[in-house]
Short mmCIF file of C-alpha atoms in Angstrom, two decimals:
data_model
loop_
_atom_site.label_atom_id
_atom_site.label_comp_id
_atom_site.label_asym_id
_atom_site.label_seq_id
_atom_site.Cartn_x
_atom_site.Cartn_y
_atom_site.Cartn_z
CA UNK A 1 -74.98 80.60 24.66
CA UNK A 2 -79.04 80.43 24.15
CA UNK A 3 -78.27 80.86 20.37
CA UNK A 4 -75.73 78.08 20.33
CA UNK A 5 -78.14 75.78 22.14
CA UNK A 6 -80.95 76.69 19.72
CA UNK A 7 -78.75 76.09 16.65
CA UNK A 8 -77.58 72.62 18.12
CA UNK A 9 -81.44 71.74 18.66
CA UNK A 10 -82.44 73.00 15.32
CA UNK A 11 -79.89 71.09 13.53
CA UNK A 12 -80.62 67.97 15.54
CA UNK A 13 -84.34 68.30 14.55
CA UNK A 14 -83.57 68.97 10.82
CA UNK A 15 -81.25 65.84 10.85
CA UNK A 16 -84.04 63.64 12.49
CA UNK A 17 -86.53 64.95 10.03
CA UNK A 18 -84.21 64.25 7.12
CA UNK A 19 -83.67 60.58 8.12
CA UNK A 20 -87.43 59.98 8.44
CA UNK A 21 -87.87 61.46 4.97
CA UNK A 22 -85.40 59.29 3.23
CA UNK A 23 -85.26 55.63 2.47
CA UNK A 24 -81.88 54.00 2.32
CA UNK A 25 -81.31 51.23 -0.05
CA UNK A 26 -78.48 48.97 0.99
CA UNK A 27 -77.01 46.23 -0.92
CA UNK A 28 -75.25 43.05 0.60
CA UNK A 29 -73.19 40.11 -0.78
CA UNK A 30 -74.17 37.07 1.04
CA UNK A 31 -72.00 34.02 1.13
CA UNK A 32 -73.23 30.62 2.75
CA UNK A 33 -72.89 26.93 3.11
CA UNK A 34 -76.17 25.43 3.82
CA UNK A 35 -74.57 22.00 3.70
CA UNK A 36 -71.76 21.04 5.91
CA UNK A 37 -70.38 18.83 3.16
CA UNK A 38 -70.42 21.88 0.57
CA UNK A 39 -66.82 22.34 -0.96
CA UNK A 40 -67.36 25.99 -1.34
CA UNK A 41 -69.83 28.81 -0.41
CA UNK A 42 -72.89 30.08 -2.54
CA UNK A 43 -73.28 33.60 -2.98
CA UNK A 44 -76.19 35.95 -3.78
CA UNK A 45 -77.14 39.64 -3.46
CA UNK A 46 -79.63 40.90 -1.03
CA UNK A 47 -81.26 44.36 -0.44
CA UNK A 48 -82.06 46.16 2.88
CA UNK A 49 -84.65 49.02 2.59
CA UNK A 50 -84.70 51.33 5.71
CA UNK A 51 -86.73 54.13 6.74
CA UNK A 52 -86.46 55.23 10.41
CA UNK A 53 -87.23 52.24 12.49
CA UNK A 54 -88.79 50.36 9.72
CA UNK A 55 -87.11 47.98 7.30
CA UNK A 56 -87.54 45.29 4.70
CA UNK A 57 -84.93 42.67 3.73
CA UNK A 58 -85.02 40.40 0.75
CA UNK A 59 -82.80 38.67 -1.66
CA UNK A 60 -82.57 40.46 -5.01
CA UNK A 61 -83.80 37.56 -7.25
CA UNK A 62 -86.86 37.09 -4.70
CA UNK A 63 -87.67 40.89 -4.91
CA UNK A 64 -87.55 40.82 -8.85
CA UNK A 65 -89.55 37.69 -9.22
CA UNK A 66 -92.19 38.97 -6.80
CA UNK A 67 -92.46 42.22 -8.90
CA UNK A 68 -92.72 40.18 -12.04
CA UNK A 69 -95.56 38.08 -10.32
CA UNK A 70 -97.37 41.32 -9.24
CA UNK A 71 -97.30 42.80 -12.58
CA UNK A 72 -98.59 39.48 -14.25
CA UNK A 73 -95.36 39.30 -16.30
CA UNK A 74 -93.81 36.16 -14.65
CA UNK A 75 -92.87 33.25 -17.14
CA UNK A 76 -92.11 29.87 -16.09
CA UNK A 77 -88.33 30.41 -17.11
CA UNK A 78 -88.26 33.30 -14.62
CA UNK A 79 -88.26 30.69 -11.80
CA UNK A 80 -84.85 29.48 -12.92
CA UNK A 81 -83.67 32.83 -14.08
CA UNK A 82 -84.39 34.51 -10.79
CA UNK A 83 -83.82 31.42 -8.67
CA UNK A 84 -82.81 31.92 -4.99
CA UNK A 85 -81.74 29.71 -2.15
CA UNK A 86 -83.52 32.00 0.41
CA UNK A 87 -87.02 32.87 -0.17
CA UNK A 88 -87.57 34.87 2.99
CA UNK A 89 -88.78 38.28 3.39
CA UNK A 90 -88.16 40.17 6.56
CA UNK A 91 -90.06 43.06 7.75
CA UNK A 92 -88.91 44.92 11.07
CA UNK A 93 -90.74 47.77 12.84
CA UNK A 94 -88.78 48.87 16.11
CA UNK A 95 -88.06 45.41 17.51
CA UNK A 96 -90.97 43.54 16.05
CA UNK A 97 -90.28 41.10 13.18
CA UNK A 98 -92.66 39.70 10.50
CA UNK A 99 -90.95 36.70 8.75
CA UNK A 100 -92.40 35.25 5.49
CA UNK A 101 -91.10 32.40 3.56
CA UNK A 102 -92.47 30.18 0.81
CA UNK A 103 -91.58 26.58 0.88
CA UNK A 104 -92.52 25.96 -2.73
CA UNK A 105 -96.22 27.22 -2.97
CA UNK A 106 -96.75 27.07 0.74
CA UNK A 107 -96.65 30.50 2.55
CA UNK A 108 -95.34 30.45 6.11
CA UNK A 109 -95.60 33.52 8.37
CA UNK A 110 -94.36 33.80 11.88
CA UNK A 111 -93.79 36.95 14.27
CA UNK A 112 -90.99 37.43 16.52
CA UNK A 113 -89.86 40.37 19.11
CA UNK A 114 -86.03 40.74 18.97
CA UNK A 115 -83.80 42.23 21.56
CA UNK A 116 -80.00 41.46 20.80
CA UNK A 117 -77.62 41.42 23.69
CA UNK A 118 -74.68 43.09 21.79
CA UNK A 119 -71.31 43.15 23.36
CA UNK A 120 -69.21 46.08 22.08
CA UNK A 121 -65.46 45.59 21.80
CA UNK A 122 -62.43 48.28 21.23
CA UNK A 123 -61.26 46.67 18.11
CA UNK A 124 -61.51 48.53 14.86
CA UNK A 125 -61.29 47.62 11.16
CA UNK A 126 -61.87 49.11 7.75
CA UNK A 127 -64.72 47.67 5.86
CA UNK A 128 -65.35 48.85 2.28
CA UNK A 129 -63.68 52.09 3.06
CA UNK A 130 -65.50 52.78 6.41
CA UNK A 131 -64.11 52.97 9.67
CA UNK A 132 -65.89 50.09 11.75
CA UNK A 133 -65.93 48.87 15.40
CA UNK A 134 -66.53 45.25 16.50
CA UNK A 135 -69.68 43.83 18.15
CA UNK A 136 -70.78 40.26 18.96
CA UNK A 137 -73.94 38.61 19.95
CA UNK A 138 -75.78 35.21 19.94
CA UNK A 139 -78.85 34.42 18.01
CA UNK A 140 -80.33 31.38 16.54
CA UNK A 141 -77.92 29.10 18.15
CA UNK A 142 -74.93 30.81 16.58
CA UNK A 143 -72.36 33.33 17.80
CA UNK A 144 -72.06 36.39 15.52
CA UNK A 145 -69.56 38.88 14.92
CA UNK A 146 -70.49 42.17 13.28
CA UNK A 147 -68.69 45.31 12.21
CA UNK A 148 -70.61 48.48 12.24
CA UNK A 149 -69.71 52.01 11.32
CA UNK A 150 -70.71 55.23 13.16
CA UNK A 151 -70.12 57.10 9.80
CA UNK A 152 -73.48 55.88 8.78
CA UNK A 153 -75.74 56.21 12.01
CA UNK A 154 -78.39 53.80 10.81
CA UNK A 155 -79.79 51.19 13.23
CA UNK A 156 -80.00 48.30 10.88
CA UNK A 157 -78.18 45.28 9.14
CA UNK A 158 -78.66 42.39 7.08
CA UNK A 159 -81.12 39.57 7.75
CA UNK A 160 -82.62 40.28 11.31
CA UNK A 161 -79.73 42.01 12.81
CA UNK A 162 -79.95 45.57 14.30
CA UNK A 163 -79.62 47.43 17.48
CA UNK A 164 -76.15 48.89 17.11
CA UNK A 165 -75.42 52.60 16.94
CA UNK A 166 -74.27 52.41 13.13
CA UNK A 167 -75.07 50.45 9.99
CA UNK A 168 -73.69 46.76 10.18
CA UNK A 169 -71.11 46.68 7.36
CA UNK A 170 -69.98 43.05 7.85
CA UNK A 171 -71.56 39.92 9.75
CA UNK A 172 -70.09 36.58 10.03
CA UNK A 173 -71.10 33.73 12.21
CA UNK A 174 -68.36 31.95 14.39
CA UNK A 175 -68.23 28.86 12.10
CA UNK A 176 -67.90 30.77 8.89
CA UNK A 177 -70.99 29.41 7.34
CA UNK A 178 -72.80 32.60 6.92
CA UNK A 179 -71.35 35.90 5.90
CA UNK A 180 -72.77 39.36 4.69
CA UNK A 181 -70.73 42.17 3.45
CA UNK A 182 -71.74 45.64 2.65
CA UNK A 183 -71.54 46.52 -1.38
CA UNK A 184 -73.39 49.82 -1.65
CA UNK A 185 -75.82 52.33 -0.33
CA UNK A 186 -78.09 54.91 -1.89
CA UNK A 187 -80.51 57.39 -0.67
CA UNK A 188 -84.02 57.51 -2.03
CA UNK A 189 -87.05 59.80 -1.63
CA UNK A 190 -89.62 58.55 0.90
CA UNK A 191 -91.79 55.79 -0.45
CA UNK A 192 -93.45 52.68 0.81
CA UNK A 193 -91.09 49.74 1.80
CA UNK A 194 -93.48 47.11 0.63
CA UNK A 195 -92.06 44.97 -2.00
CA UNK A 196 -93.30 41.42 -0.94
CA UNK A 197 -96.30 40.25 -2.79
CA UNK A 198 -98.33 37.18 -1.34
CA UNK A 199 -99.33 34.49 -3.91
CA UNK A 200 -102.15 33.31 -1.61
CA UNK A 201 -104.80 35.20 0.39
CA UNK A 202 -104.21 35.79 4.09
CA UNK A 203 -106.67 32.91 4.87
CA UNK A 204 -104.37 30.42 3.22
CA UNK A 205 -101.07 31.46 5.12
CA UNK A 206 -99.65 29.12 7.55
CA UNK A 207 -99.02 30.79 10.86
CA UNK A 208 -96.58 29.29 13.06
CA UNK A 209 -93.83 30.27 15.52
CA UNK A 210 -90.19 30.47 14.66
CA UNK A 211 -89.03 27.17 15.89
CA UNK A 212 -91.78 25.19 14.34
CA UNK A 213 -91.24 26.89 11.08
CA UNK A 214 -87.33 25.92 11.09
CA UNK A 215 -88.17 22.32 12.01
CA UNK A 216 -90.69 22.26 9.13
CA UNK A 217 -88.14 23.75 6.78
CA UNK A 218 -85.40 21.19 7.92
CA UNK A 219 -87.83 18.32 7.51
CA UNK A 220 -88.22 19.48 4.03
CA UNK A 221 -84.67 20.17 3.18
CA UNK A 222 -83.66 16.76 4.64
CA UNK A 223 -85.82 14.96 2.00
CA UNK A 224 -83.94 13.26 -0.76
CA UNK A 225 -83.99 15.05 -4.27
CA UNK A 226 -86.38 12.31 -5.62
CA UNK A 227 -88.73 12.80 -2.78
CA UNK A 228 -88.85 16.48 -3.32
CA UNK A 229 -89.52 15.95 -7.09
CA UNK A 230 -92.38 13.62 -6.24
CA UNK A 231 -94.20 16.35 -4.16
CA UNK A 232 -97.68 17.16 -5.75
CA UNK A 233 -97.85 13.90 -7.93
CA UNK A 234 -100.88 11.47 -7.35
CA UNK A 235 -100.93 10.22 -3.83
CA UNK A 236 -98.86 13.07 -2.45
CA UNK A 237 -100.22 15.84 -0.20
CA UNK A 238 -97.89 18.79 -1.71
CA UNK A 239 -97.57 20.25 -4.98
CA UNK A 240 -94.94 19.88 -7.81
CA UNK A 241 -91.62 21.06 -6.86
CA UNK A 242 -89.57 23.43 -9.12
CA UNK A 243 -85.98 23.55 -7.39
CA UNK A 244 -83.94 25.50 -9.73
CA UNK A 245 -81.45 25.13 -12.74
CA UNK A 246 -78.88 22.52 -13.38
CA UNK A 247 -76.16 24.39 -11.34
CA UNK A 248 -78.26 23.74 -8.14
CA UNK A 249 -78.42 20.06 -8.75
CA UNK A 250 -74.64 19.95 -9.45
CA UNK A 251 -73.79 21.69 -6.15
CA UNK A 252 -75.61 19.27 -4.03
CA UNK A 253 -74.95 15.65 -3.89
CA UNK A 254 -78.21 13.94 -3.93
CA UNK A 255 -76.78 11.01 -1.77
CA UNK A 256 -76.15 13.56 0.99
CA UNK A 257 -79.34 15.81 0.58
CA UNK A 258 -81.37 13.29 2.80
CA UNK A 259 -78.97 13.44 5.64
CA UNK A 260 -80.31 15.50 8.53
CA UNK A 261 -76.74 16.03 10.18
CA UNK A 262 -75.54 17.66 6.77
CA UNK A 263 -78.10 20.46 6.78
CA UNK A 264 -76.67 23.67 7.96
CA UNK A 265 -79.25 26.46 8.22
CA UNK A 266 -78.68 29.90 9.42
CA UNK A 267 -80.68 29.24 12.66
CA UNK A 268 -79.97 25.92 14.27
CA UNK A 269 -81.56 26.28 17.86
CA UNK A 270 -84.53 24.26 16.75
CA UNK A 271 -82.44 21.21 17.54
CA UNK A 272 -82.31 21.97 21.15
#
């Protein structure tokens, strides 16, 4: 009996050590409608890097462009080539979040403590070949439905979500505006998770709280296309805007981009 207890303890110890010595690189496919009038969803890949209780979440194109900038290899054409609708980088250590996002050349940073109140349900579903269980929670003014698997006992998920006894494989808000689906995961040897490279010194970061940032971003997104393009010109207080390629313009009706009621961000509680 003593030998069995020792074996169980030793196995558990090795498992906990092995998890801390590995980095899990998890890919998600994101689909979203950031305009209520959109006829179809926009999609892009994101990556979640997890080591123990620490993680960093970025859109793939943001990660690639950041690396090119850090290596001094970024070209003007790369802004279009690696364009993303979501320029945020989300770092989490335990329950502490550091959220970073560029609104063009301004860098905003806010910190947040999260403590999701998950409701666990008896429902089951297969997601990408994994047995998953259902959980629901509220965050950012939306109700979220998550499917997590105990087969991958990793306390993590896309965007800011975590706090379940397994990896979140699929996450959808109740309106169907935002959906994240697991694509693949690989294990890597331990290395720093840092991938975000600031373009400005810390003294020039704009430090705000979450609600203030979301209000600021909404104010910007509700400008007309012409107003955005005029930023940085003589008499303006901001810099010239690079908003993406031709597909970007075609997906958004310029007549509707200025309407606040059409804007559909992932977090909507700033309106309360």
